[in-house]
CSV table of C-alpha atoms and ligand atoms in Angstrom, one decimal:
chain,number,residue,atom,x,y,z
I,1,MET,CA,22.8,5.3,-1.4
I,2,VAL,CA,22.2,7.3,-4.6
I,3,GLU,CA,20.4,10.0,-2.6
I,4,LEU,CA,23.2,10.1,0.0
I,5,LEU,CA,25.9,10.4,-2.6
I,6,ASP,CA,24.0,13.1,-4.4
I,7,GLU,CA,23.9,15.0,-1.1
I,8,GLY,CA,27.7,14.8,-0.7
I,9,PHE,CA,27.8,12.2,2.0
I,10,ASP,CA,30.9,9.9,2.2
I,11,VAL,CA,29.2,6.5,2.0
I,12,LEU,CA,30.5,3.1,3.1
I,13,ILE,CA,28.3,0.2,2.2
I,14,LEU,CA,28.4,-2.9,4.4
I,15,ASP,CA,26.7,-5.9,3.0
I,16,ASP,CA,27.2,-9.7,3.2
I,17,LEU,CA,25.7,-10.0,-0.4
I,18,SER,CA,23.4,-12.8,0.9
I,19,ASN,CA,20.4,-11.0,-0.7
I,20,SER,CA,22.0,-8.5,-3.1
I,21,SER,CA,24.6,-8.3,-5.9
I,22,ILE,CA,28.0,-6.5,-5.9
I,23,THR,CA,27.1,-5.2,-9.4
I,24,VAL,CA,24.8,-2.7,-7.7
I,25,LEU,CA,28.0,-0.6,-6.9
I,26,ASP,CA,28.6,-0.1,-10.7
I,27,GLN,CA,24.9,0.8,-11.1
I,28,ILE,CA,25.1,3.3,-8.3
I,29,ASN,CA,28.3,4.7,-10.0
I,30,LYS,CA,26.5,5.0,-13.3
I,31,ILE,CA,23.7,7.1,-11.7
I,32,SER,CA,25.8,9.2,-9.2
I,33,ASN,CA,29.1,9.2,-11.0
I,34,LYS,CA,30.6,8.2,-7.6
I,35,LYS,CA,31.4,4.7,-6.4
I,36,PRO,CA,30.8,4.3,-2.7
I,37,LEU,CA,33.2,2.4,-0.5
I,38,PHE,CA,32.2,-1.2,0.0
I,39,GLU,CA,33.1,-3.8,2.6
I,40,LYS,CA,31.7,-7.4,2.3
I,41,LEU,CA,30.8,-8.1,5.9
I,42,ASP,CA,28.3,-10.3,7.8
I,43,LEU,CA,27.2,-7.9,10.5
I,44,LYS,CA,26.5,-10.9,12.8
I,45,ASP,CA,30.3,-11.3,12.9
I,46,LYS,CA,31.1,-9.3,16.0
I,47,LYS,CA,34.9,-9.4,15.5
I,48,GLY,CA,34.4,-8.4,11.9
I,49,VAL,CA,32.3,-5.4,12.9
I,50,GLN,CA,34.9,-4.4,15.5
I,51,GLU,CA,37.7,-4.6,12.9
I,52,LEU,CA,35.7,-2.6,10.5
I,53,PHE,CA,35.2,0.3,13.0
I,54,LEU,CA,38.9,0.2,13.7
I,55,LYS,CA,39.7,0.3,9.9
I,56,HIS,CA,37.1,3.1,9.2
I,57,ASN,CA,37.7,5.0,12.5
I,58,ASP,CA,35.8,8.1,11.3
I,59,ILE,CA,32.3,6.5,11.0
I,60,SER,CA,29.9,9.0,12.6
I,61,GLY,CA,26.6,7.6,11.6
I,62,VAL,CA,24.8,4.4,10.4
I,63,ILE,CA,21.7,3.8,8.4
I,64,HIS,CA,20.8,0.2,9.3
I,65,PHE,CA,18.8,-1.5,6.6
I,66,ALA,CA,20.3,-5.0,6.9
I,67,ALA,CA,17.5,-7.4,7.9
I,68,SER,CA,15.4,-10.2,6.6
I,69,LYS,CA,11.9,-8.9,5.8
I,70,ALA,CA,9.5,-11.6,4.6
I,71,VAL,CA,6.7,-11.8,7.1
I,72,GLY,CA,5.6,-15.3,6.0
I,73,GLU,CA,9.2,-16.7,6.0
I,74,SER,CA,9.8,-15.3,9.5
I,75,VAL,CA,7.0,-17.5,10.8
I,76,VAL,CA,8.7,-20.6,9.4
I,77,LYS,CA,12.3,-19.6,10.5
I,78,PRO,CA,11.9,-17.4,13.6
I,79,LEU,CA,15.3,-18.0,15.1
I,80,GLU,CA,17.0,-17.1,11.8
I,81,TYR,CA,15.0,-13.8,11.9
I,82,TYR,CA,15.8,-13.0,15.5
I,83,GLU,CA,19.5,-13.7,14.9
I,84,ASN,CA,19.8,-11.9,11.5
I,85,ASN,CA,17.7,-8.9,12.5
I,86,LEU,CA,18.9,-8.3,16.1
I,87,VAL,CA,22.6,-9.5,16.4
I,88,PRO,CA,23.8,-7.0,13.7
I,89,LEU,CA,21.9,-4.2,15.4
I,90,ILE,CA,23.6,-5.0,18.8
I,91,ASN,CA,27.1,-5.3,17.2
I,92,LEU,CA,26.7,-1.9,15.4
I,93,LEU,CA,25.5,-0.2,18.6
I,94,GLN,CA,28.3,-1.5,20.7
I,95,GLU,CA,30.8,-0.2,18.2
I,96,ALA,CA,29.0,3.1,18.0
I,97,GLU,CA,29.2,3.5,21.8
I,98,LYS,CA,32.9,2.8,21.7
I,99,THR,CA,33.5,5.8,19.4
I,100,ASN,CA,32.7,8.1,22.3
I,101,ARG,CA,31.6,10.8,19.9
I,102,SER,CA,28.2,12.0,18.7
I,103,PHE,CA,26.7,9.2,16.7
I,104,SER,CA,23.7,9.3,14.4
I,105,PHE,CA,21.7,6.1,13.9
I,106,ILE,CA,18.8,5.6,11.5
I,107,PHE,CA,16.8,2.4,12.0
I,108,SER,CA,14.8,0.8,9.2
I,109,SER,CA,11.6,-0.1,11.1
I,110,SER,CA,8.1,-1.1,9.8
I,111,CYS,CA,4.5,-0.3,10.1
I,112,THR,CA,4.1,-4.0,11.1
I,113,VAL,CA,4.9,-2.8,14.7
I,114,TYR,CA,1.3,-1.5,14.8
I,115,GLY,CA,-0.4,-4.8,13.8
I,116,GLN,CA,-4.0,-4.0,12.9
I,117,ALA,CA,-4.2,-0.4,14.2
I,118,ASP,CA,-7.6,0.5,15.9
I,119,GLN,CA,-7.6,3.9,14.2
I,120,LEU,CA,-6.7,5.0,10.7
I,121,PRO,CA,-4.7,6.7,9.4
I,122,ILE,CA,-2.0,5.4,11.7
I,123,THR,CA,0.0,7.9,13.8
I,124,GLU,CA,3.3,7.3,15.5
I,125,GLU,CA,1.4,7.4,18.8
I,126,ALA,CA,-0.7,4.4,17.8
I,127,PRO,CA,-0.2,1.6,20.4
I,128,ILE,CA,2.3,-1.1,19.6
I,129,LYS,CA,0.4,-4.4,19.5
I,130,LYS,CA,1.7,-7.9,19.9
I,131,ALA,CA,3.6,-8.6,16.7
I,132,GLU,CA,1.7,-10.8,14.3
I,133,SER,CA,5.0,-12.3,13.0
I,134,PRO,CA,8.6,-12.8,14.2
I,135,TYR,CA,9.6,-10.3,11.5
I,136,GLY,CA,7.4,-7.6,13.1
I,137,ASN,CA,8.6,-8.6,16.5
I,138,THR,CA,12.2,-8.1,15.5
I,139,LYS,CA,11.3,-4.5,14.6
I,140,GLN,CA,9.6,-3.9,17.9
I,141,ILE,CA,12.5,-5.4,19.8
I,142,GLY,CA,15.0,-3.4,17.7
I,143,GLU,CA,13.2,-0.2,18.6
I,144,GLU,CA,13.3,-1.2,22.3
I,145,ILE,CA,17.0,-2.0,22.1
I,146,LEU,CA,17.6,1.5,20.6
I,147,TRP,CA,15.4,3.2,23.1
I,148,ASP,CA,17.2,1.6,26.1
I,149,THR,CA,20.6,2.3,24.5
I,150,VAL,CA,19.8,6.0,23.9
I,151,GLN,CA,18.8,6.3,27.6
I,152,SER,CA,22.2,5.2,28.7
I,153,ASN,CA,24.3,7.0,26.0
I,154,ASP,CA,24.2,10.8,25.5
I,155,ASN,CA,26.2,10.5,22.3
I,156,LEU,CA,23.7,8.4,20.5
I,157,ASN,CA,20.8,10.0,18.5
I,158,VAL,CA,18.3,7.8,16.8
I,159,ILE,CA,15.6,8.1,14.3
I,160,SER,CA,13.4,5.1,13.6
I,161,LEU,CA,11.7,5.2,10.2
I,162,ARG,CA,8.6,3.0,10.1
I,163,TYR,CA,8.2,2.1,6.4
I,164,PHE,CA,4.7,1.3,5.1
I,165,ASN,CA,4.9,-0.7,1.8
I,166,PRO,CA,7.9,0.2,-0.3
I,167,ILE,CA,7.5,-0.4,-4.1
I,168,GLY,CA,9.1,0.6,-7.4
I,169,ALA,CA,12.6,1.1,-8.8
I,170,HIS,CA,14.9,4.0,-9.5
I,171,GLU,CA,13.9,6.0,-12.6
I,172,SER,CA,17.3,5.2,-14.2
I,173,LEU,CA,16.3,1.5,-14.1
I,174,GLU,CA,19.9,0.9,-13.0
I,175,ILE,CA,18.7,-0.3,-9.5
I,176,GLY,CA,15.6,-1.9,-8.3
I,177,GLU,CA,14.3,-4.9,-6.4
I,178,LEU,CA,15.8,-8.3,-7.2
I,179,PRO,CA,13.9,-10.8,-5.1
I,180,ILE,CA,15.7,-14.1,-4.7
I,181,GLY,CA,13.3,-17.0,-5.2
I,182,LYS,CA,9.5,-16.6,-5.2
I,183,PRO,CA,8.7,-13.1,-4.0
I,184,GLN,CA,6.4,-12.8,-1.0
I,185,ASN,CA,5.3,-9.2,-1.6
I,186,LEU,CA,2.5,-8.2,-3.9
I,187,ILE,CA,4.2,-5.9,-6.4
I,188,PRO,CA,7.2,-8.1,-7.4
I,189,PHE,CA,4.9,-11.1,-7.6
I,190,LEU,CA,2.5,-9.1,-9.7
I,191,THR,CA,5.1,-7.8,-12.2
I,192,GLN,CA,6.7,-11.3,-12.4
I,193,THR,CA,3.2,-12.7,-13.3
I,194,ALA,CA,2.8,-10.1,-16.0
I,195,ALA,CA,6.3,-11.0,-17.3
I,196,GLY,CA,5.1,-14.6,-17.6
I,197,ILE,CA,7.1,-16.1,-14.7
I,198,HIS,CA,4.0,-17.1,-12.9
I,199,ASP,CA,0.8,-18.1,-14.5
I,200,LYS,CA,-1.4,-16.1,-12.2
I,201,LEU,CA,-1.4,-13.8,-9.1
I,202,ASN,CA,-3.3,-15.2,-6.1
I,203,VAL,CA,-5.3,-12.4,-4.4
I,204,PHE,CA,-5.3,-13.5,-0.8
I,205,GLY,CA,-9.0,-13.0,0.1
I,206,ASP,CA,-11.7,-10.6,-1.0
I,207,ASP,CA,-14.0,-11.1,2.0
I,208,TYR,CA,-12.3,-8.4,4.2
I,209,PRO,CA,-14.4,-5.5,5.6
I,210,THR,CA,-13.1,-3.1,2.9
I,211,PRO,CA,-14.9,-1.4,0.0
I,212,ASP,CA,-13.9,-4.1,-2.5
I,213,GLY,CA,-13.2,-6.9,0.1
I,214,THR,CA,-9.4,-6.9,-0.5
I,215,CYS,CA,-6.7,-5.6,2.0
I,216,ILE,CA,-5.6,-2.0,1.9
I,217,ARG,CA,-2.0,-0.9,2.2
I,218,ASP,CA,0.0,2.4,1.8
I,219,TYR,CA,2.4,1.8,-1.1
I,220,ILE,CA,5.3,4.2,-1.0
I,221,HIS,CA,7.8,4.7,-3.8
I,222,VAL,CA,11.2,3.5,-2.8
I,223,VAL,CA,12.8,6.7,-4.1
I,224,ASP,CA,10.6,8.8,-1.8
I,225,LEU,CA,11.6,6.4,1.0
I,226,ALA,CA,15.3,6.9,0.1
I,227,LYS,CA,14.9,10.7,0.2
I,228,ALA,CA,13.4,10.4,3.7
I,229,HIS,CA,16.6,8.8,4.9
I,230,VAL,CA,18.7,11.7,3.7
I,231,VAL,CA,16.4,14.2,5.4
I,232,ALA,CA,16.6,12.0,8.6
I,233,ILE,CA,20.4,11.7,8.7
I,234,LYS,CA,20.7,15.4,8.0
I,235,ARG,CA,18.3,16.1,10.9
I,236,LEU,CA,20.6,14.2,13.2
I,237,LYS,CA,23.9,15.6,11.8
I,238,GLU,CA,22.5,19.2,12.1
I,239,GLU,CA,21.2,18.3,15.6
I,240,LYS,CA,17.7,19.4,14.8
I,241,GLN,CA,16.0,16.6,16.5
I,242,ASN,CA,13.6,17.3,19.3
I,243,GLU,CA,14.6,14.3,21.4
I,244,SER,CA,17.4,11.7,21.2
I,245,PHE,CA,15.0,9.0,19.9
I,246,GLU,CA,12.4,10.0,17.2
I,247,ILE,CA,10.0,7.9,15.3
I,248,PHE,CA,8.4,8.7,11.9
I,249,ASN,CA,5.9,6.9,9.8
I,250,LEU,CA,6.9,6.8,6.1
I,251,GLY,CA,3.9,6.5,3.9
I,252,THR,CA,1.9,8.4,1.3
I,253,GLY,CA,-1.1,8.7,3.6
I,254,LYS,CA,-3.3,7.0,1.0
I,255,GLY,CA,-4.5,3.4,1.2
I,256,SER,CA,-5.0,1.2,-1.9
I,257,SER,CA,-6.6,-2.2,-2.1
I,258,VAL,CA,-5.1,-5.2,-3.8
I,259,LEU,CA,-7.8,-4.9,-6.6
I,260,GLU,CA,-7.0,-1.2,-7.0
I,261,VAL,CA,-3.3,-2.1,-7.4
I,262,ILE,CA,-4.2,-4.6,-10.1
I,263,LYS,CA,-6.4,-2.1,-11.9
I,264,THR,CA,-3.7,0.5,-11.7
I,265,PHE,CA,-1.1,-1.9,-13.0
I,266,GLU,CA,-3.4,-2.8,-16.0
I,267,ARG,CA,-4.0,0.9,-16.7
I,268,VAL,CA,-0.3,2.0,-16.6
I,269,SER,CA,1.0,-1.1,-18.4
I,270,GLY,CA,-1.7,-1.8,-20.9
I,271,GLU,CA,-1.3,-5.4,-19.9
I,272,LYS,CA,-4.2,-7.7,-18.7
I,273,LEU,CA,-3.2,-9.4,-15.4
I,274,ASN,CA,-4.2,-13.0,-14.8
I,275,TYR,CA,-5.3,-13.3,-11.2
I,276,GLU,CA,-7.6,-15.4,-9.0
I,277,ILE,CA,-9.2,-14.7,-5.7
I,278,THR,CA,-8.0,-17.3,-3.2
I,279,ALA,CA,-8.0,-17.9,0.6
I,280,ARG,CA,-6.8,-15.3,3.0
I,281,ARG,CA,-3.1,-15.4,4.0
I,282,ASN,CA,-2.4,-16.0,7.7
I,283,GLY,CA,-1.2,-13.0,9.5
I,284,ASP,CA,-2.5,-10.4,7.0
I,285,ILE,CA,-4.0,-7.3,8.6
I,286,VAL,CA,-7.0,-5.7,6.9
I,287,GLU,CA,-5.9,-2.1,6.5
I,288,ALA,CA,-2.9,0.1,7.1
I,289,TYR,CA,-2.1,3.6,5.8
I,290,ALA,CA,0.0,6.3,7.4
I,291,ASP,CA,-0.9,9.5,9.1
I,292,THR,CA,1.8,11.7,7.5
I,293,TYR,CA,1.5,14.8,9.6
I,294,LYS,CA,4.6,14.2,11.7
I,295,ALA,CA,6.8,13.2,8.8
I,296,ASN,CA,5.6,16.1,6.8
I,297,ASN,CA,5.7,18.8,9.5
I,298,VAL,CA,8.4,17.7,12.0
I,299,LEU,CA,10.8,15.6,9.8
I,300,GLY,CA,10.1,17.9,6.8
I,301,TRP,CA,9.7,15.2,4.3
I,302,LYS,CA,6.7,14.3,2.0
I,303,ALA,CA,6.1,11.6,-0.5
I,304,THR,CA,6.0,13.1,-4.0
I,305,LEU,CA,5.3,10.0,-6.1
I,306,ASN,CA,2.0,8.2,-6.4
I,307,LEU,CA,0.8,4.6,-6.7
I,308,SER,CA,0.8,4.7,-10.6
I,309,GLN,CA,4.4,6.0,-10.7
I,310,GLY,CA,5.5,3.3,-8.2
I,311,ILE,CA,3.8,0.5,-10.2
I,312,LYS,CA,5.0,1.9,-13.5
I,313,SER,CA,8.6,2.0,-12.3
I,314,ALA,CA,8.3,-1.6,-10.9
I,315,TRP,CA,6.9,-2.8,-14.3
I,316,ASP,CA,9.6,-1.0,-16.3
I,317,TRP,CA,12.2,-2.5,-14.0
I,318,GLU,CA,10.7,-6.0,-14.4
I,319,LYS,CA,10.8,-5.6,-18.2
I,320,LYS,CA,14.3,-4.5,-18.1
I,321,ILE,CA,15.7,-7.3,-16.0
I,322,ARG,CA,13.7,-9.8,-18.2
I,323,ASN,CA,15.0,-8.1,-21.3
I,324,LYS,CA,11.5,-7.5,-22.4
I,325,SER,CA,10.7,-4.6,-24.7
W,401,WQD,C1,0.4,-6.6,0.5
W,401,WQD,C2,-1.1,-7.0,0.2
W,401,WQD,C3,-1.5,-9.4,0.8
W,401,WQD,C4,1.1,-11.1,-2.3
W,401,WQD,C5,5.0,-5.7,3.8
W,401,WQD,C6,6.3,-6.3,4.0
W,401,WQD,C7,6.8,-5.9,5.4
W,401,WQD,C8,6.5,-4.5,5.8
W,401,WQD,C9,5.1,-4.1,5.5
W,401,WQD,C10,8.4,-3.0,5.5
W,401,WQD,C11,-1.6,-8.0,1.4
W,401,WQD,C12,-1.7,-9.1,-0.7
W,401,WQD,C13,0.4,-10.2,-1.5
W,401,WQD,C14,0.3,-11.9,-3.2
W,401,WQD,C15,-1.7,-10.9,-2.4
W,401,WQD,N1,7.3,-3.6,5.0
W,401,WQD,N2,-1.0,-10.1,-1.5
W,401,WQD,N3,-1.0,-11.8,-3.2
W,401,WQD,O1,2.1,-8.0,4.0
W,401,WQD,O2,1.7,-5.5,3.8
W,401,WQD,O3,4.0,-6.5,4.4
W,401,WQD,O4,4.8,-4.4,4.1
W,401,WQD,O5,9.0,-3.3,6.5
W,401,WQD,O6,8.2,-6.1,5.3
W,401,WQD,O7,6.3,-7.7,3.9
W,401,WQD,O8,3.0,-6.7,2.1
W,401,WQD,O9,3.2,-7.1,-0.3
W,401,WQD,O10,3.2,-9.1,1.2
W,401,WQD,O11,1.1,-7.8,0.8
W,401,WQD,O12,-2.9,-10.8,-2.4
W,401,WQD,O13,0.9,-12.8,-3.9
W,401,WQD,O14,-1.1,-7.8,-0.9
W,401,WQD,O15,-2.5,-10.2,1.3
W,401,WQD,O16,-3.0,-7.6,1.5
W,401,WQD,P1,2.6,-6.7,3.6
W,401,WQD,P2,2.7,-7.7,0.9
């Protein structure tokens, strides 16, 4: 939102506040000196979405982030994930179609659609494999829904952004990740462990076929990710896209192992992290990092922040929300 506001976009935030706080609007205002419009809305509520598009009858684009994203949780609650990640998408697309005007749609997708890619780095042409989790499947199905809708609607132009592993917080430390309950992802669990909330970090396996035995991921700073969305929506608004449905991998192009992440944390924080090697986590893939050629040379976006900066911002954010010095 901050990046969109800074670029002069009129922004309306829709959120059901099930996994976020309304206070974020004040924090956005503090950073941008602009307060975005906000509507509390459950996007699964078809009538509510219809009424919203009638009330805000000049909406010409959507960046659709609203989805559940915990891989492990999706295995336990598949129907909740299919409902929460797909019904809102369909409701938004149906209203977009009804506007009968050129409509830009940015979809928050994921590198999980590739599963364990056969070739690294991973390009957008890598084959889509059977999803390893309902979460990953909702991203694959979401892209299929968008592809089919674009074929039947000349007004709709879509960019699907396949995120690798987002980490970090805004440099102002006004906004950052606020996981509800025990975080599933590595970085928030790591920083919470360092903040004393957990006694140790479990490293899920060190017997993988990688240099140090732990899994490798492409950790991308969330601010770089945000900037990519501005570039993407501008691309659609300025009708620069090459086809009506484009896909871009959003990563740094560099893979880092879990142990490398831990060592980087200890270096940038000066803290010693308590961790233990434990059993592998079901569903984990061994290695994933992005081929950034298309994002850099077609989309015209490149990650500028590195792993150390991402981890440092995550740690600074953790200390702030825990009122630690
Ligand atoms: C990273 C690595 C774990 C926790 C995420 C998101 C998914 C998608 C892709 C955007 C793995 C290891 C983790 C812990 C650990 N992103 N780990 N101990 O699984 O790559 O998926 O990125 O759509 O939404 O979930 O990320 O942070 O869970 O795990 O050892 O306590 O850290 O085994 O190798 P993952 P993650």
